Amino acid sequence: MPLRHVVEVSQFDRAGVEDLFARADAMRGIERPSTRQSGKILATIFYEPSTRTRLSFESAMHRLGGAVISTENAREFSSAIKGETVEDTIRMASGYADAIVLRHHEQGAAARAAAVSTVPIINAGDGPGEHPTQALLDLYTIRHELGRIDDLTIVLIGDLKYGRTARSLALLTRLSTGTRLIFVNPPETPMGADIREALAEAGVPFSEEPRLDLALPRADVVYQTRVQKERFASESDFLSAKGTYILGRAAYELLRPSAIVMHPLPRVDEIATEVDADSRSAYFRQAHNGVYVRMALLDMLLGDRS
Ligand code: NCD
């Protein structure tokens, strides 16, 4: 079935992901600017802060020869402040653009937008729900770095409760075989029951390991995350979760030489800058891959005219 909106990772099967990754590989080599999407307009509507996601989508559309219209900080600078619903904003914006990238603070907002939009909606994060394009670029990075997406031990660290990227990546591993997940999280931020159930149903083995020193030596992939300050109801819960698991030189000593360390970014202090130069630190390469995966996604959604 052709992809119409990108709302959650469950929309992808293995063949769809392989197709996307092959297209992303091809995007690395295309001339700039391409004319593949010339005449098309992408709207980026962001109700929550973003650096990478918005800029990489906009860079992707420009590289494809398309145009971009944008509202950042839409919670204050769009008509949301006047009381407009996301549905009304999207109904209107779908008359202005050929596709819409939406980031919103409420879980389920992207699905609500997709229900009323006449153009493709791409979920760029819906509160603590999902962040499917990040998970796709994360899995693409794993394949690019390690040469495979099967038979992996992935250690997910940090805020697994509110961190939508970790939630989406965990769900996406259902498409890989022989992969196991290890959750290393403070007691305040466990992986959600919805994700655990989905993993159990799909037969993806997962376990909790509060000791970082026991988890790290087993990892092919370490996926560190930021404790999502903005989503905590209690300041004291945030303060006790923050700073529990920090990766620095001592942690890297425990890693295999072939392991990689990923992070969706932004980082605060959960990865010390002293390990940035270590070749296993893949987080900046990961962020760059976002452009190619998003070019490939836009091309799939808008139609490849070349
Ligand atoms: C993440 C997000 O917004 O969910 N950032 C991103 O898109 N790369 C992670 C975060 O904010 O911690």
Coordinates of C-alpha atoms in Angstrom, one line a residue, residues 3-9 11-12 20 37 40-48 50 52-54 56-61 64 67-69 71 86 90 93-94 97-106 108-127 130-137 164 168 290-303:
L3 CA 2.5 5.5 2.1
R4 CA 0.1 8.4 2.6
H5 CA 0.9 9.8 6.1
V6 CA 3.8 8.9 8.5
V7 CA 2.2 8.9 11.9
E8 CA 3.7 5.8 13.7
V9 CA 6.4 3.3 13.0
Q11 CA 2.9 1.6 9.4
F12 CA 6.2 0.2 8.1
L20 CA 13.3 3.6 2.3
Q37 CA 10.4 18.0 -6.2
K40 CA 6.3 21.3 -4.5
I41 CA 5.9 23.1 -1.1
L42 CA 6.6 21.6 2.3
A43 CA 5.1 23.2 5.4
T44 CA 6.9 22.6 8.7
I45 CA 4.6 23.4 11.7
F46 CA 6.3 23.0 15.0
Y47 CA 4.4 23.6 18.3
E48 CA 7.5 22.4 20.3
S50 CA 13.3 21.6 17.5
R52 CA 17.6 18.9 14.0
T53 CA 14.2 17.6 12.9
R54 CA 12.9 20.9 11.4
S56 CA 16.9 18.5 8.4
F57 CA 13.4 18.3 6.9
E58 CA 13.8 21.8 5.4
S59 CA 17.3 21.0 4.1
A60 CA 15.9 17.8 2.6
M61 CA 13.2 19.6 0.8
L64 CA 15.1 18.0 -3.6
A67 CA 10.2 25.1 -1.4
V68 CA 9.5 25.3 2.3
I69 CA 7.0 27.4 4.4
T71 CA 6.1 28.2 11.5
V86 CA -4.8 21.7 15.3
I90 CA -4.1 21.6 9.3
A93 CA -2.4 24.5 5.8
S94 CA -3.2 21.6 3.5
A97 CA 1.4 23.0 1.0
D98 CA 1.9 19.6 -0.6
A99 CA 3.0 17.9 2.6
I100 CA 3.1 19.0 6.3
V101 CA 5.7 18.1 8.9
L102 CA 4.0 18.5 12.3
R103 CA 5.4 18.5 15.8
H104 CA 2.9 18.9 18.6
H105 CA 2.9 18.7 22.4
E106 CA -0.1 16.3 22.6
G108 CA -2.2 11.6 19.2
A109 CA -2.1 15.1 17.5
A110 CA -0.5 13.7 14.3
A111 CA -3.2 11.1 13.9
R112 CA -5.9 13.9 14.4
A113 CA -4.1 16.0 11.8
A114 CA -3.9 13.1 9.4
A115 CA -7.7 12.5 9.8
V116 CA -8.5 15.9 8.4
S117 CA -5.6 16.6 6.0
T118 CA -5.8 16.5 2.3
V119 CA -2.0 16.2 2.0
P120 CA 0.5 13.9 3.7
I121 CA 1.1 14.5 7.4
I122 CA 4.5 13.6 8.8
N123 CA 4.6 13.2 12.6
A124 CA 7.8 14.9 13.8
G125 CA 6.9 14.1 17.4
D126 CA 3.6 14.1 19.2
G127 CA 4.2 14.7 22.9
E130 CA 6.1 8.7 18.8
H131 CA 8.8 10.2 16.6
P132 CA 8.7 7.8 13.7
T133 CA 11.1 9.6 11.3
Q134 CA 13.7 9.7 14.1
A135 CA 13.4 6.0 14.6
L136 CA 13.8 5.4 10.9
L137 CA 16.9 7.4 10.8
R164 CA 9.3 9.3 22.2
S168 CA 9.5 4.5 18.4
G290 CA 18.5 12.5 9.1
V291 CA 18.7 14.5 5.9
Y292 CA 19.0 11.5 3.6
V293 CA 16.3 9.5 5.3
R294 CA 13.9 12.6 5.2
M295 CA 14.7 13.2 1.6
A296 CA 13.8 9.6 0.8
L297 CA 10.6 9.9 2.8
L298 CA 9.5 13.1 1.1
D299 CA 10.2 11.5 -2.2
M300 CA 8.1 8.5 -1.4
L301 CA 5.2 10.7 -0.1
L302 CA 5.3 13.4 -2.8
G303 CA 5.9 11.0 -5.7

